[in-house]
Tab-separated table of C-alpha atoms and ligand atoms in Angstrom:
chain	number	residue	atom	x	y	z
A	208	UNK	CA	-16.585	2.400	-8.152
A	209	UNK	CA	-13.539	4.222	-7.296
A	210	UNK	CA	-10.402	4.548	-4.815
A	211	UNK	CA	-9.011	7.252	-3.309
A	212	UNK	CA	-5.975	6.749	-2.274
A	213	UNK	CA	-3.499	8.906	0.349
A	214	UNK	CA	-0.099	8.199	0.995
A	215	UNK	CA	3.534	9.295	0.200
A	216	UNK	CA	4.599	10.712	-3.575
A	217	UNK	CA	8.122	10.471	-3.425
A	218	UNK	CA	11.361	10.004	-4.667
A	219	UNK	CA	13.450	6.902	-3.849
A	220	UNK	CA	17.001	5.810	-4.403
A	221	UNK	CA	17.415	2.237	-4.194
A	222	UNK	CA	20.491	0.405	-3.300
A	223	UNK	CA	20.742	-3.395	-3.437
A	224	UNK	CA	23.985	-5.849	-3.615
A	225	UNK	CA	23.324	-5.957	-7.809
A	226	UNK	CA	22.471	-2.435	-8.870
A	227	UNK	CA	21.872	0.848	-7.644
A	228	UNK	CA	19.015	3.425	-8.744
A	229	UNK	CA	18.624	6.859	-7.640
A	230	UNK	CA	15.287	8.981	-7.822
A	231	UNK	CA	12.865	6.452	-9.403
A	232	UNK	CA	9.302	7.328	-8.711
A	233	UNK	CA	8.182	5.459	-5.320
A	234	UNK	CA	5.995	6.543	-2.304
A	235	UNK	CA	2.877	4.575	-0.677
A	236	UNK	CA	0.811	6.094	-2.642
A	237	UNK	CA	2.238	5.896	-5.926
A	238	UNK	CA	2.657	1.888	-5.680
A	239	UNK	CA	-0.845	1.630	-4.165
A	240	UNK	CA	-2.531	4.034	-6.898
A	241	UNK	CA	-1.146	2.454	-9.532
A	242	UNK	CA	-1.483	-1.130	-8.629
A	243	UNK	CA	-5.382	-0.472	-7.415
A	244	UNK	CA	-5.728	1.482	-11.631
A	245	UNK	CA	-5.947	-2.303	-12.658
A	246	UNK	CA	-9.038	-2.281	-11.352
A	247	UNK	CA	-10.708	0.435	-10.764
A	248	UNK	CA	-10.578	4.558	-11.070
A	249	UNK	CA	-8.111	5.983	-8.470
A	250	UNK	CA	-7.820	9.302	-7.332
A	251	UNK	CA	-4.873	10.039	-5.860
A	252	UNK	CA	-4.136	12.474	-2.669
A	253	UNK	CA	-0.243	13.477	-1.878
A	254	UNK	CA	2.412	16.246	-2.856
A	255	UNK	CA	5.513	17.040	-4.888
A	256	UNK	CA	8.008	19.334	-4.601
A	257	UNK	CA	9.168	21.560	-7.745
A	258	UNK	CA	12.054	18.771	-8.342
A	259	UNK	CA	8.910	16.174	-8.896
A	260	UNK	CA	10.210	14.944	-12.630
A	261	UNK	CA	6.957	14.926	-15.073
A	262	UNK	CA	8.094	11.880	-16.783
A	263	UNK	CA	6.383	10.752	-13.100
A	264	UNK	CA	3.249	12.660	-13.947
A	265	UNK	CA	2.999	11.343	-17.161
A	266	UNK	CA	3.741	7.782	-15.743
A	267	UNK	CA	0.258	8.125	-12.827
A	268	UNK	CA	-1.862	10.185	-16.044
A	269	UNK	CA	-1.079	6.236	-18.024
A	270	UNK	CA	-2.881	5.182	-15.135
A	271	UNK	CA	-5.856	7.076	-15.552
A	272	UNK	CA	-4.775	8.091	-12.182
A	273	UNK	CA	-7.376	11.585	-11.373
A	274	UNK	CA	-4.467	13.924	-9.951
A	275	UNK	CA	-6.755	16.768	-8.775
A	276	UNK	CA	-5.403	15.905	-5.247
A	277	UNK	CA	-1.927	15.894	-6.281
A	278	UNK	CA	-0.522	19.210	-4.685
A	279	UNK	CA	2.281	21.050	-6.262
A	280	UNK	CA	4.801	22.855	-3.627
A	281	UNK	CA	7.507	24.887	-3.419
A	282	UNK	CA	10.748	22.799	-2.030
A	283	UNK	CA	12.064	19.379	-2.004
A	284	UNK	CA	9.563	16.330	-2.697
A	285	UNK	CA	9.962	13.583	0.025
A	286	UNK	CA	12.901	11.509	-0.610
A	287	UNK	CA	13.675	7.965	0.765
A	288	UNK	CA	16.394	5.938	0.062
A	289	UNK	CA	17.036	2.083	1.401
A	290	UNK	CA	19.384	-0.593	0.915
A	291	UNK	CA	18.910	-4.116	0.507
A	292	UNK	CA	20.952	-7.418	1.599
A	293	UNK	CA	21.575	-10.428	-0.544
A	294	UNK	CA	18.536	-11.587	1.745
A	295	UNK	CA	16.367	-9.099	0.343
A	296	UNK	CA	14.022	-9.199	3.209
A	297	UNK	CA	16.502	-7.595	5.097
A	298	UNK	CA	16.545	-4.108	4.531
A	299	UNK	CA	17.838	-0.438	6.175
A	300	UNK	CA	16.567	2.858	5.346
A	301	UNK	CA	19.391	5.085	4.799
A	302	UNK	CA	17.493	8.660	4.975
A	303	UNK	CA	14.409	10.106	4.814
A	304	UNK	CA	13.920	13.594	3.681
A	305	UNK	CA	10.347	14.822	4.542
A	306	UNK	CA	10.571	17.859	2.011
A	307	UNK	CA	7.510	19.589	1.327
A	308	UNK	CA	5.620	16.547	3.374
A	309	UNK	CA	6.112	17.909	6.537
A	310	UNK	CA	3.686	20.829	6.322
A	311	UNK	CA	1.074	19.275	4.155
A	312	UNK	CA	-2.277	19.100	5.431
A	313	UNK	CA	-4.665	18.519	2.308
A	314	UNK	CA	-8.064	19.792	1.315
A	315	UNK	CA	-9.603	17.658	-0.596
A	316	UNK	CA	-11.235	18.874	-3.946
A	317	UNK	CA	-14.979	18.338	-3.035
A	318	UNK	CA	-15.227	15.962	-5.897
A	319	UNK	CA	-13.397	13.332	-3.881
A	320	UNK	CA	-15.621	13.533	-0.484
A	321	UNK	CA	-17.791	10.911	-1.939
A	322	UNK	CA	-15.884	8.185	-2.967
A	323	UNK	CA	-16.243	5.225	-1.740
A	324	UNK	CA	-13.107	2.857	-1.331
A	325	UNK	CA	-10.548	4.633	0.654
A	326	UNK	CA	-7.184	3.503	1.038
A	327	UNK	CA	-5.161	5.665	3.770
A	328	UNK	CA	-1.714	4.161	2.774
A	329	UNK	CA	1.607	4.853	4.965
A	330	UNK	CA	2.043	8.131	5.801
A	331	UNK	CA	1.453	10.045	9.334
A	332	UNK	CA	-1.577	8.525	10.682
A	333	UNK	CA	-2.311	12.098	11.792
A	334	UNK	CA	-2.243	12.889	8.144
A	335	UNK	CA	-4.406	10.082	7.252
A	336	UNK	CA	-7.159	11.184	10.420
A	337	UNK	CA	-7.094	14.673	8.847
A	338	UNK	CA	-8.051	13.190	5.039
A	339	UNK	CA	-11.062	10.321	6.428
A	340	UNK	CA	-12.474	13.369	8.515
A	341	UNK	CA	-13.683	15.225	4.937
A	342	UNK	CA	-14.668	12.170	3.464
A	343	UNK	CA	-18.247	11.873	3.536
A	344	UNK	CA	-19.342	8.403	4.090
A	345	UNK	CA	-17.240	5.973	2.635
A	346	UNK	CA	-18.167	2.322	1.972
A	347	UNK	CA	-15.003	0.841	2.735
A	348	UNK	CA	-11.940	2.195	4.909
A	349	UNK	CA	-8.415	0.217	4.593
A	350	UNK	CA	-5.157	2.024	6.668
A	351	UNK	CA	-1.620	0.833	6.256
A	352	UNK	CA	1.151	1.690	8.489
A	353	UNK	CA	4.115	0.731	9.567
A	354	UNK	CA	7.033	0.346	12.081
A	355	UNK	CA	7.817	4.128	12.330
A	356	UNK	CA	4.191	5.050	13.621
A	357	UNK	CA	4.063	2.746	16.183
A	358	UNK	CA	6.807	4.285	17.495
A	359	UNK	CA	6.407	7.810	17.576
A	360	UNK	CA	2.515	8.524	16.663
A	361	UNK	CA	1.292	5.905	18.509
A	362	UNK	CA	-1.882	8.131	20.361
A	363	UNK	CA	-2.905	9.270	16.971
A	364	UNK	CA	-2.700	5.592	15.384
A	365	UNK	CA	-4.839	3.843	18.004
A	366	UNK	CA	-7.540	6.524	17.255
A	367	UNK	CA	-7.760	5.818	13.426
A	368	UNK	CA	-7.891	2.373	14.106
A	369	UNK	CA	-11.340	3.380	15.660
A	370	UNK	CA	-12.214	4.383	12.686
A	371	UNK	CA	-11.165	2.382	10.171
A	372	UNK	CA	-13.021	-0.818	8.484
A	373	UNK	CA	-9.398	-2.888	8.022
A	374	UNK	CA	-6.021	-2.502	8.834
A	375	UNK	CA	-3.171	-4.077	6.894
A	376	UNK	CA	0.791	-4.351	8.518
A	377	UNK	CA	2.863	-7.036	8.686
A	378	UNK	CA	3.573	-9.446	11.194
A	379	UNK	CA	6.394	-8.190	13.133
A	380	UNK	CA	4.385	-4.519	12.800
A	381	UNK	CA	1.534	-6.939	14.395
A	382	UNK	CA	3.489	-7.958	17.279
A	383	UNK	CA	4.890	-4.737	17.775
A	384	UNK	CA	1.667	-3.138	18.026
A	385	UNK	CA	0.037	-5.492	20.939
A	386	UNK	CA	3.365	-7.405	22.614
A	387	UNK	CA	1.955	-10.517	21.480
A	388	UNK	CA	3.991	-12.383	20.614
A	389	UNK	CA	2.105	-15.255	18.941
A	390	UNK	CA	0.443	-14.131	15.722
A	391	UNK	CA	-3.098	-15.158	16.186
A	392	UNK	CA	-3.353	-13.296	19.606
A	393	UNK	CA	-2.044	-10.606	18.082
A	394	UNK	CA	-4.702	-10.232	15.873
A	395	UNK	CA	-7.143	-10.671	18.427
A	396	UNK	CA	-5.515	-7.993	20.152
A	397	UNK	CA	-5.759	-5.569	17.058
A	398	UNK	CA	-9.551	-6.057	16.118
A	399	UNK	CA	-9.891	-4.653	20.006
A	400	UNK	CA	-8.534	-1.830	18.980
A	401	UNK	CA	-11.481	-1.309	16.396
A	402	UNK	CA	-10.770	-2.654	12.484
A	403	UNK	CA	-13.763	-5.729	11.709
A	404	UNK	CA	-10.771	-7.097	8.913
A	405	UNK	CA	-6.898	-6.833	9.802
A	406	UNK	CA	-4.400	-8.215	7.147
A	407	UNK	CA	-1.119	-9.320	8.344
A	408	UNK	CA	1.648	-9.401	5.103
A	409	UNK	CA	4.376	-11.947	5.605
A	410	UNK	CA	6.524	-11.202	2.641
A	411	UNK	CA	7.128	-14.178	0.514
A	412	UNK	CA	5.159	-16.347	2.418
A	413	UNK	CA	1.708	-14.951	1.663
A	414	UNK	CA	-1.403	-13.038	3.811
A	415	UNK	CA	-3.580	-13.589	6.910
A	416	UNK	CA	-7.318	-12.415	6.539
A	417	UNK	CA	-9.255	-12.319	10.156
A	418	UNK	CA	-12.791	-11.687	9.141
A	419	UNK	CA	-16.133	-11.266	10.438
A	420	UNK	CA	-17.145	-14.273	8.624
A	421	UNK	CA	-13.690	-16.261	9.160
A	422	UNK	CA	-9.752	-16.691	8.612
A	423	UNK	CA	-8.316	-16.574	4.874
A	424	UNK	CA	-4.580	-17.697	4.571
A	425	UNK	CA	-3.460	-16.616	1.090
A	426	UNK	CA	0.038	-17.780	-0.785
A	427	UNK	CA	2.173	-15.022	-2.322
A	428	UNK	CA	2.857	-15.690	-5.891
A	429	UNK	CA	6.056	-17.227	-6.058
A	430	UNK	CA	9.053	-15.595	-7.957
A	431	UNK	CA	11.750	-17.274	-8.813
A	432	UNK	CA	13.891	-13.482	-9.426
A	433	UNK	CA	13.200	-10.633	-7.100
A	434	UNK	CA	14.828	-7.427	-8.202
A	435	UNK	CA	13.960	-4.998	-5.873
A	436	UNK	CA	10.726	-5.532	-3.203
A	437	UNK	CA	10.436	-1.756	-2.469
A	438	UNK	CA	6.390	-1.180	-2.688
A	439	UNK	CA	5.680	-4.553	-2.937
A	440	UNK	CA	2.846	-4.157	0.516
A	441	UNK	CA	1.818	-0.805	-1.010
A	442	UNK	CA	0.973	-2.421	-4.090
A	443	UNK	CA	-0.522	-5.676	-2.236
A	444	UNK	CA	-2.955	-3.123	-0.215
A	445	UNK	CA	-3.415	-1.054	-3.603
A	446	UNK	CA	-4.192	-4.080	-5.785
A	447	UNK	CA	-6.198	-5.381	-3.213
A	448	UNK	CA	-8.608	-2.237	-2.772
A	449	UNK	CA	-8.935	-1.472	-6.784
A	450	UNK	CA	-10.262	-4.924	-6.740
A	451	UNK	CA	-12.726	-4.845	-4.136
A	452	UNK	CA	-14.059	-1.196	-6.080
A	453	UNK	CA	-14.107	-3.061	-9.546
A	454	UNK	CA	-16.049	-5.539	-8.502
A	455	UNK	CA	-20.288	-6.075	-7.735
A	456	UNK	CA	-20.918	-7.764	-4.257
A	457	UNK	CA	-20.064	-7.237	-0.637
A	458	UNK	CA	-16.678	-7.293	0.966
A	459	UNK	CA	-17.258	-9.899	2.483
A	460	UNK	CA	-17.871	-11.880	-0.511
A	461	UNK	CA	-14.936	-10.403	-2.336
A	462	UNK	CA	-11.875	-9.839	-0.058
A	463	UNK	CA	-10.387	-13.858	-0.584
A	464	UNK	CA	-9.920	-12.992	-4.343
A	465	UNK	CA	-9.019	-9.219	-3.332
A	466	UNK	CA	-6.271	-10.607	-1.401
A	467	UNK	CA	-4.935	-12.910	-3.957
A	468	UNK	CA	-4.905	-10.052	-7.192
A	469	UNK	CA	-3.571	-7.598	-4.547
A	470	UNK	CA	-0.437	-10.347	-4.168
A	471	UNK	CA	-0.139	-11.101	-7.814
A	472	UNK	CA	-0.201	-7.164	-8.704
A	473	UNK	CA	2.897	-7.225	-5.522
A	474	UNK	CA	4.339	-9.766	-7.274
A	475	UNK	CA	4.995	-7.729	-10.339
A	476	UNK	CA	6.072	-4.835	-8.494
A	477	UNK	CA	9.091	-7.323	-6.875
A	478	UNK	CA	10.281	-8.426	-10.428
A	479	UNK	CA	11.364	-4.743	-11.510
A	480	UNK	CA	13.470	-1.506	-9.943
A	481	UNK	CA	10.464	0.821	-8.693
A	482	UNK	CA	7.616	0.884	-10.103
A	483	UNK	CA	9.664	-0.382	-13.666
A	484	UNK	CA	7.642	-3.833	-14.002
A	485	UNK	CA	4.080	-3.036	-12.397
A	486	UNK	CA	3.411	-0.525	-14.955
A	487	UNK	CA	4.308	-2.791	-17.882
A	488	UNK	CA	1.715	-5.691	-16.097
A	489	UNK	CA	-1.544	-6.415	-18.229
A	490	UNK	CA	-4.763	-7.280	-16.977
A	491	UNK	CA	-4.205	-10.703	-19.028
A	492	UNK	CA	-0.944	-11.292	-17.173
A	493	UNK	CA	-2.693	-10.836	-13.900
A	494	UNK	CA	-5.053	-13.636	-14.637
A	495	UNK	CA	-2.759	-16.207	-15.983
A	496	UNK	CA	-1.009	-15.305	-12.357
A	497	UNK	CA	-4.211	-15.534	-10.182
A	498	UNK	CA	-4.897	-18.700	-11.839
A	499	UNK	CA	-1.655	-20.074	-11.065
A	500	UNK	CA	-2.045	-19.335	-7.188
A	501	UNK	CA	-5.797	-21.469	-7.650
A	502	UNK	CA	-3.955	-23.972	-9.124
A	503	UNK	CA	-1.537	-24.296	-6.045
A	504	UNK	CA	-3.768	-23.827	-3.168
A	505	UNK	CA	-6.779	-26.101	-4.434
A	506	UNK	CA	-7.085	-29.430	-2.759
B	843	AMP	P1	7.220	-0.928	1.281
B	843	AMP	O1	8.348	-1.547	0.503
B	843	AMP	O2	5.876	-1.514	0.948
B	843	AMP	O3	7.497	-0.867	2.739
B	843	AMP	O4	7.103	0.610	0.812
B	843	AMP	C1	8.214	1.370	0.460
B	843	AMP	C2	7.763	2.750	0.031
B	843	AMP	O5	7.391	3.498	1.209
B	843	AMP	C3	8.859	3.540	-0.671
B	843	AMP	O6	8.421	3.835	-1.975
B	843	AMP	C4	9.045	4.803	0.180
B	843	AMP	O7	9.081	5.980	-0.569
B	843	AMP	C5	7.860	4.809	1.115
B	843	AMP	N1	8.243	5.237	2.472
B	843	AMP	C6	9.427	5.082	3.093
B	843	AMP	N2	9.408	5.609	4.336
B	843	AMP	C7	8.161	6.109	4.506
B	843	AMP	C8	7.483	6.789	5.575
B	843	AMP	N3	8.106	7.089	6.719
B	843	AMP	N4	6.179	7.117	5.411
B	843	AMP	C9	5.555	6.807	4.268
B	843	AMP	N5	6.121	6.214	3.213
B	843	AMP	C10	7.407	5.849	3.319
């Protein structure tokens, strides 16, 4: 079955202490769509501005990624650029330039209504209420957000977590949400605001699943080299969704292993500038990887 996915298309300029990159394709969106094309068909929902190379283009069509969503306007596309520290979880966003973002409010082609996976990766969760109000009745509903929302959307952010099935942030996004400090309240705290499944990321040290039918704590694939983590939760929340389409069965009997591809596909993503090294991953390589995480959990 397939994915849509909305979220930011963008431009990103990368700093960290060994290299620097400017204007490599990045955005929510394009991490999540491409990591979830492993999987399953995506169809992607975002816009460009007329400085949108189509080496990038080219780069989602590999993909298979269905770009009838993909809106074309005139001006500047959204541009984000971040630095790193020799810690690379330590990082500072150095602009944001909203571009042709800030006045985009999508219609979706009436092809996409029906699909049933949708992942509302970060971007305005007014933006991502506007897109799950046209879609008919999807299966499955995953949001994403982060930091910036809690902070200045928060009225429209508690609503969509009404009416989402799962929410995914990480844990200092967690505490920030509820002012709880201790994780596991914090969670409690969030499925009263309405999501049946949150996932809390904690960078290299793996995933919390709280459930209807229990707790899942999941490893993240460990990498001896990381080369620049930009995307990596956007493609952990991608991977994670184009697994759950791609494959028969509930949810509920398919999130554990949804988790773990969605960390081995954010694994990749670490290992390589952008989206350099996810896009060279193979379906073979993502085995050998997901085996290699059942290896060191089993006991
Ligand atoms: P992550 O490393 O998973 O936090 O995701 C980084 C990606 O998020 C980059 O590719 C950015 O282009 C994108 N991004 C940065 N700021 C924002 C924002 N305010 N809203 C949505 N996406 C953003």
């Amino acid at each position: 079955m397939s994915v849509l996915v909305v979220g930011t298309t963008a431009l990103d300029s990368i700093k960290t202490p060994y290299a620097e990159n400017p204007r490599l394709l990045g955005g929510s969106a394009s991490h999540a769509a491409v990591a979830a094309s492993f999987f399953a068909p995506v169809h992607l929902v975002g816009v460009v501005g007329d400085d949108f190379p189509q080496k990038y283009v080219k780069l989602y069509r590999k993909h298979g990624i269905n770009l009838d969503g993909l809106h074309r306007a005139t001006g500047k596309t959204f541009h984000w650029g971040g630095e790193y520290e020799v810690n690379m979880n330590n990082r500072r966003t150095l602009f944001t330039e909203l571009g042709v973002i800030e006045n985009f409010t999508p219609d979706l082609p009436a092809h996409y209504r029906h699909i049933p996976y949708v992942l509302l990766a970060n971007i305005s969760p007014g933006l991502q209420l506007h897109v799950l109000h046209q879609m008919a009745k999807p299966k499955f509903v995953i949001a994403d957000t982060m930091d910036l929302w809690i902070n200045v959307a928060l009225p429209d952010l508690l609503k969509l977590l009404r009416h989402v099935d799962a929410i995914v942030v990480n844990d200092s996004e967690a505490r920030h949400l509820t002012g709880e400090d201790n994780l596991h309240l914090a969670i409690k705290k969030i499925h009263r605001l309405g999501p049946a499944y949150v996932i809390v990321k904690k960078g290299e040290h793996g995933a919390i699943l709280s459930a209807p039918g229990g707790h899942f704590i999941a490893p993240a694939f460990p990498l001896e080299k990381v080369v620049d983590p930009t995307g990596a939760g956007d493609s952990f929340v991608g991977g994670l969704i184009g697994y759950l389409a791609g494959h028969r069965g509930s949810v509920d009997q398919n999130l554990r292993k949804a988790i773990i591809y969605g960390s081995v596909v954010a694994s990749f993503c670490c290992e390589g500038f952008g989206l350099d090294r996810t896009t060279k991953a193979t379906r073979a390589a993502i085995e050998d990887r997901a085996s290699h995480i059942k290896k060191l959990t089993h006991f």
